[in-house]
Amino acid sequence: MRLDVFTLFPEAFEWFRSQRHVANALGQGHELDCVNYRDTTPLSGGQVDDTPFGGGAGMVLRVDVVEAALRARYGCDPVELRARRRVVVLTPGGRLLDDALVDELAAEPALTLLCGRYEGFDERIVEHFASDAVSIGRYVLAGGELAAMVLADAVLRKLPGALGHAESAQEESFSAALEGAPEYPHYTRPAEWRGWGVPEVLLSGHHARVREWRLEQSRERGARERED
Ligand SMILES: C[S@@+](CC[C@H](N)C(=O)[O-])C[C@H]1O[C@@H](n2cnc3c(N)ncnc32)[C@H](O)[C@@H]1O
């Protein structure tokens, strides 16, 4: 996968790149590039945003600045870009990121993530350049960088080879293997701590019963979640 992140703070992704599953994915030939809107802005003094028409607080990321950044990167009109690759605007009011959307995005050969800052995007960016508007939750962060990292983290760990042998994205919370329910509980040594024990079945060595118990626990958690 070729993952491009457009941001005003590319340095924010340095720590992210060093995470083991991200480094593994990059080592396997997947790519993660950060593009700074400021590097190609057509405005003087590195300007990228402006005051909102109609008044109000904050600054809005300009459509001409985002267009220049996309054109420089892809060499085409950004209106046509979304037919070639998913262009995802990160915004609090977008489609909520869930495991189904992560699966969908992980199947793409290329993704572009657009991070906003300040008051957010000029709406024409969302309307004309983006294929998707995605939110990581119904709350507001100061910028799209953390949201982009959340999305990229969830997507990259789904790619073959990103996780080590001991880990697996096959049977995890919300996966088809668990019928979309949260994962069952895990326990490890010591088998008793301050009088808190471990479910007997997990110590039984009986694989079929362990499997049954885990699926049951997962289903119960799913049912509780639906009730809440
Ligand atoms: C301070 S926010 C803008 C909030 C915007 N004025 C609003 O009320 O919806 C700045 C940027 O952070 C990112 N952001 C903030 N919260 C987010 C969330 N929950 N999901 C995805 N992106 C988010 C977006 O890129 C957004 O443009």
Tab-separated table of C-alpha atoms and ligand atoms in Angstrom:
chain	number	residue	atom	x	y	z
A	1	MET	CA	0.000	0.000	0.000
A	2	ARG	CA	1.138	3.547	-0.707
A	3	LEU	CA	-0.092	5.789	2.085
A	4	ASP	CA	0.316	9.559	1.748
A	5	VAL	CA	-0.504	11.876	4.646
A	6	PHE	CA	-0.970	15.583	3.954
A	7	THR	CA	-0.283	17.629	7.072
A	8	LEU	CA	1.217	20.808	8.444
A	9	PHE	CA	3.152	18.727	10.980
A	10	PRO	CA	4.991	15.895	9.200
A	11	GLU	CA	7.403	15.568	12.150
A	12	ALA	CA	4.478	14.278	14.242
A	13	PHE	CA	4.711	10.989	12.296
A	14	GLU	CA	8.325	10.196	13.228
A	15	TRP	CA	7.341	8.274	16.364
A	16	PHE	CA	4.566	6.527	14.427
A	17	ARG	CA	6.977	5.257	11.776
A	18	SER	CA	9.143	3.678	14.443
A	19	GLN	CA	6.325	1.498	15.813
A	20	ARG	CA	7.107	-2.150	15.193
A	21	HIS	CA	4.098	-3.065	13.061
A	22	VAL	CA	4.503	0.119	11.014
A	23	ALA	CA	8.230	-0.531	10.565
A	24	ASN	CA	7.394	-4.149	9.622
A	25	ALA	CA	4.874	-2.988	7.017
A	26	LEU	CA	7.361	-0.479	5.580
A	27	GLY	CA	10.041	-3.180	5.551
A	28	GLN	CA	7.723	-5.311	3.414
A	29	GLY	CA	7.541	-2.626	0.739
A	30	HIS	CA	4.505	-0.641	1.879
A	31	GLU	CA	5.093	3.114	1.839
A	32	LEU	CA	4.180	5.956	4.183
A	33	ASP	CA	4.985	9.487	3.027
A	34	CYS	CA	4.144	12.795	4.649
A	35	VAL	CA	3.504	15.851	2.507
A	36	ASN	CA	3.528	19.328	4.031
A	37	TYR	CA	0.840	21.646	2.609
A	38	ARG	CA	3.204	24.531	3.282
A	39	ASP	CA	5.846	23.247	0.857
A	40	THR	CA	3.724	23.974	-2.217
A	41	THR	CA	1.456	26.777	-1.068
A	42	PRO	CA	0.896	29.366	-3.815
A	43	LEU	CA	0.566	32.056	-1.126
A	44	SER	CA	3.386	34.158	0.229
A	45	GLY	CA	5.014	33.645	3.594
A	46	GLY	CA	3.967	29.972	3.762
A	47	GLN	CA	0.327	30.925	4.301
A	48	VAL	CA	-2.074	27.967	4.160
A	49	ASP	CA	-5.260	29.168	5.834
A	50	ASP	CA	-7.538	32.160	6.073
A	51	THR	CA	-10.351	33.670	8.120
A	52	PRO	CA	-13.839	32.175	7.557
A	53	PHE	CA	-16.310	33.972	5.309
A	54	GLY	CA	-19.266	35.056	7.440
A	55	GLY	CA	-17.006	35.656	10.431
A	56	GLY	CA	-16.286	33.533	13.460
A	57	ALA	CA	-13.295	32.231	15.288
A	58	GLY	CA	-10.385	30.283	13.853
A	59	MET	CA	-8.675	29.814	10.538
A	60	VAL	CA	-9.788	27.612	7.654
A	61	LEU	CA	-7.450	25.502	5.459
A	62	ARG	CA	-7.656	26.987	1.949
A	63	VAL	CA	-8.887	25.051	-1.085
A	64	ASP	CA	-6.215	26.535	-3.394
A	65	VAL	CA	-3.470	25.436	-0.978
A	66	VAL	CA	-4.754	21.861	-0.792
A	67	GLU	CA	-5.220	21.782	-4.570
A	68	ALA	CA	-1.606	22.907	-5.090
A	69	ALA	CA	-0.320	20.222	-2.703
A	70	LEU	CA	-2.344	17.454	-4.399
A	71	ARG	CA	-1.383	18.611	-7.914
A	72	ALA	CA	2.307	18.725	-6.999
A	73	ARG	CA	2.174	15.242	-5.523
A	74	TYR	CA	0.051	13.476	-8.148
A	75	GLY	CA	0.451	15.627	-11.263
A	76	CYS	CA	-3.256	15.737	-12.024
A	77	ASP	CA	-6.383	17.715	-11.253
A	78	PRO	CA	-7.387	16.648	-7.689
A	79	VAL	CA	-11.006	16.415	-8.853
A	80	GLU	CA	-9.928	13.416	-10.949
A	81	LEU	CA	-7.629	11.959	-8.310
A	82	ARG	CA	-10.372	10.310	-6.276
A	83	ALA	CA	-11.221	8.051	-9.213
A	84	ARG	CA	-7.635	6.709	-8.941
A	85	ARG	CA	-7.218	6.440	-5.183
A	86	ARG	CA	-9.237	6.949	-1.994
A	87	VAL	CA	-8.730	10.483	-0.719
A	88	VAL	CA	-9.795	10.616	2.914
A	89	VAL	CA	-10.497	13.872	4.699
A	90	LEU	CA	-10.237	13.494	8.484
A	91	THR	CA	-13.029	15.410	10.117
A	92	PRO	CA	-15.045	15.004	13.348
A	93	GLY	CA	-18.359	14.879	11.483
A	94	GLY	CA	-17.321	12.180	8.980
A	95	ARG	CA	-18.198	8.468	8.741
A	96	LEU	CA	-17.201	6.803	11.980
A	97	LEU	CA	-14.121	4.622	11.649
A	98	ASP	CA	-14.914	1.018	12.527
A	99	ASP	CA	-13.456	-2.397	11.728
A	100	ALA	CA	-15.501	-2.727	8.522
A	101	LEU	CA	-14.176	0.577	7.186
A	102	VAL	CA	-10.626	-0.359	8.228
A	103	ASP	CA	-10.958	-3.623	6.259
A	104	GLU	CA	-12.259	-1.678	3.274
A	105	LEU	CA	-9.340	0.780	3.387
A	106	ALA	CA	-6.754	-1.959	4.009
A	107	ALA	CA	-7.800	-3.550	0.706
A	108	GLU	CA	-6.869	-0.381	-1.231
A	109	PRO	CA	-3.521	-0.222	-3.052
A	110	ALA	CA	-3.154	3.497	-2.240
A	111	LEU	CA	-4.630	5.945	0.239
A	112	THR	CA	-4.362	9.682	0.726
A	113	LEU	CA	-5.158	11.153	4.143
A	114	LEU	CA	-5.807	14.879	4.523
A	115	CYS	CA	-5.259	16.303	8.016
A	116	GLY	CA	-6.947	19.536	8.998
A	117	ARG	CA	-5.931	21.987	11.709
A	118	TYR	CA	-7.478	25.031	13.367
A	119	GLU	CA	-11.118	25.404	12.269
A	120	GLY	CA	-10.823	22.651	9.657
A	121	PHE	CA	-11.181	22.488	5.862
A	122	ASP	CA	-12.807	24.806	3.359
A	123	GLU	CA	-15.848	22.662	2.525
A	124	ARG	CA	-14.956	22.646	-1.189
A	125	ILE	CA	-11.999	20.399	-0.335
A	126	VAL	CA	-14.384	17.844	1.146
A	127	GLU	CA	-16.898	18.185	-1.710
A	128	HIS	CA	-14.576	18.164	-4.698
A	129	PHE	CA	-11.307	16.482	-3.731
A	130	ALA	CA	-12.239	13.834	-1.159
A	131	SER	CA	-13.725	10.398	-1.757
A	132	ASP	CA	-14.391	9.906	1.961
A	133	ALA	CA	-14.801	11.969	5.116
A	134	VAL	CA	-13.817	9.929	8.177
A	135	SER	CA	-14.102	10.601	11.905
A	136	ILE	CA	-12.328	8.623	14.600
A	137	GLY	CA	-14.986	9.561	17.170
A	138	ARG	CA	-17.544	12.084	18.194
A	139	TYR	CA	-15.145	14.499	19.855
A	140	VAL	CA	-12.857	17.199	18.543
A	141	LEU	CA	-9.065	16.942	18.428
A	142	ALA	CA	-6.810	19.916	17.761
A	143	GLY	CA	-5.677	18.444	14.446
A	144	GLY	CA	-6.020	15.545	12.043
A	145	GLU	CA	-2.571	14.060	12.749
A	146	LEU	CA	-3.643	11.823	15.626
A	147	ALA	CA	-6.748	10.816	13.678
A	148	ALA	CA	-4.578	9.939	10.649
A	149	MET	CA	-2.290	7.875	12.871
A	150	VAL	CA	-5.255	6.034	14.377
A	151	LEU	CA	-6.574	5.207	10.915
A	152	ALA	CA	-3.133	4.307	9.522
A	153	ASP	CA	-2.329	2.181	12.580
A	154	ALA	CA	-5.543	0.193	12.239
A	155	VAL	CA	-5.087	-0.206	8.471
A	156	LEU	CA	-1.366	-1.089	8.484
A	157	ARG	CA	-1.713	-3.779	11.149
A	158	LYS	CA	-4.211	-5.539	8.866
A	159	LEU	CA	-1.623	-5.890	6.107
A	160	PRO	CA	0.023	-9.307	5.819
A	161	GLY	CA	3.372	-9.396	7.632
A	162	ALA	CA	2.802	-6.262	9.728
A	163	LEU	CA	2.208	-8.225	12.906
A	164	GLY	CA	4.667	-10.730	14.338
A	165	HIS	CA	3.990	-14.471	14.382
A	166	ALA	CA	2.740	-14.296	17.952
A	167	GLU	CA	0.064	-11.758	17.037
A	168	SER	CA	-2.802	-11.983	14.659
A	169	ALA	CA	-5.396	-9.626	13.297
A	170	GLN	CA	-7.571	-12.605	12.305
A	171	GLU	CA	-9.295	-13.166	15.611
A	172	GLU	CA	-9.655	-9.844	17.315
A	173	SER	CA	-12.427	-7.636	18.612
A	174	PHE	CA	-15.033	-6.992	15.879
A	175	SER	CA	-13.483	-9.486	13.433
A	176	ALA	CA	-15.617	-11.917	11.427
A	177	ALA	CA	-13.978	-14.772	13.382
A	178	LEU	CA	-15.695	-13.403	16.488
A	179	GLU	CA	-18.928	-12.612	14.631
A	180	GLY	CA	-18.226	-8.879	14.997
A	181	ALA	CA	-18.239	-9.011	18.811
A	182	PRO	CA	-15.542	-7.738	21.210
A	183	GLU	CA	-12.770	-10.195	21.996
A	184	TYR	CA	-12.975	-12.647	24.937
A	185	PRO	CA	-10.868	-12.011	28.082
A	186	HIS	CA	-7.227	-13.092	28.312
A	187	TYR	CA	-5.274	-14.207	31.384
A	188	THR	CA	-1.631	-15.093	32.002
A	189	ARG	CA	0.643	-16.097	34.911
A	190	PRO	CA	0.354	-16.011	37.864
A	191	ALA	CA	-2.728	-18.236	37.905
A	192	GLU	CA	-3.671	-16.651	41.219
A	193	TRP	CA	-2.991	-13.133	42.428
A	194	ARG	CA	-4.418	-11.637	45.621
A	195	GLY	CA	-7.037	-14.370	45.577
A	196	TRP	CA	-8.104	-13.535	42.014
A	197	GLY	CA	-8.155	-16.750	40.032
A	198	VAL	CA	-8.348	-17.632	36.357
A	199	PRO	CA	-11.327	-19.424	34.753
A	200	GLU	CA	-10.709	-23.161	35.267
A	201	VAL	CA	-11.360	-24.019	31.622
A	202	LEU	CA	-8.286	-22.038	30.500
A	203	LEU	CA	-6.060	-24.244	32.663
A	204	SER	CA	-7.698	-27.474	31.499
A	205	GLY	CA	-5.609	-27.966	28.357
A	206	HIS	CA	-8.847	-28.928	26.588
A	207	HIS	CA	-8.654	-26.917	23.348
A	208	ALA	CA	-12.216	-27.487	22.167
A	209	ARG	CA	-13.665	-26.405	25.529
A	210	VAL	CA	-11.369	-23.358	25.626
A	211	ARG	CA	-12.539	-22.373	22.151
A	212	GLU	CA	-16.182	-22.795	23.092
A	213	TRP	CA	-15.723	-20.755	26.297
A	214	ARG	CA	-13.967	-17.954	24.411
A	215	LEU	CA	-16.657	-17.696	21.752
A	216	GLU	CA	-19.320	-17.685	24.450
A	217	GLN	CA	-17.541	-14.893	26.343
A	218	SER	CA	-17.202	-12.917	23.151
A	219	ARG	CA	-20.908	-13.346	22.331
A	220	GLU	CA	-21.896	-12.276	25.858
A	221	ARG	CA	-19.782	-9.146	25.553
A	222	GLY	CA	-21.416	-8.406	22.204
A	223	ALA	CA	-24.880	-8.844	23.704
A	224	ARG	CA	-23.992	-6.545	26.642
A	225	GLU	CA	-22.680	-3.943	24.205
A	226	ARG	CA	-25.947	-4.022	22.245
A	227	GLU	CA	-27.927	-3.527	25.463
A	228	ASP	CA	-25.913	-0.413	26.469
B	1	LIG	C1	-10.126	21.562	15.748
B	1	LIG	S1	-10.517	20.415	14.464
B	1	LIG	C2	-11.782	21.261	13.571
B	1	LIG	C3	-13.123	21.051	14.153
B	1	LIG	C4	-14.238	21.632	13.333
B	1	LIG	N1	-14.274	23.066	13.440
B	1	LIG	C5	-15.550	21.053	13.819
B	1	LIG	O1	-16.156	21.612	14.717
B	1	LIG	O2	-15.940	19.966	13.297
B	1	LIG	C6	-9.147	20.489	13.393
B	1	LIG	C7	-8.903	19.242	12.575
B	1	LIG	O3	-8.648	18.146	13.431
B	1	LIG	C8	-9.083	16.942	12.817
B	1	LIG	N2	-9.997	16.262	13.737
B	1	LIG	C9	-10.423	16.712	14.928
B	1	LIG	N3	-11.219	15.834	15.531
B	1	LIG	C10	-11.314	14.771	14.699
B	1	LIG	C11	-12.011	13.534	14.764
B	1	LIG	N4	-12.764	13.226	15.798
B	1	LIG	N5	-11.887	12.669	13.733
B	1	LIG	C12	-11.118	12.979	12.660
B	1	LIG	N6	-10.438	14.159	12.555
B	1	LIG	C13	-10.529	15.033	13.547
B	1	LIG	C14	-9.716	17.323	11.480
B	1	LIG	O4	-8.762	17.129	10.452
B	1	LIG	C15	-10.030	18.797	11.696
B	1	LIG	O5	-10.066	19.499	10.473
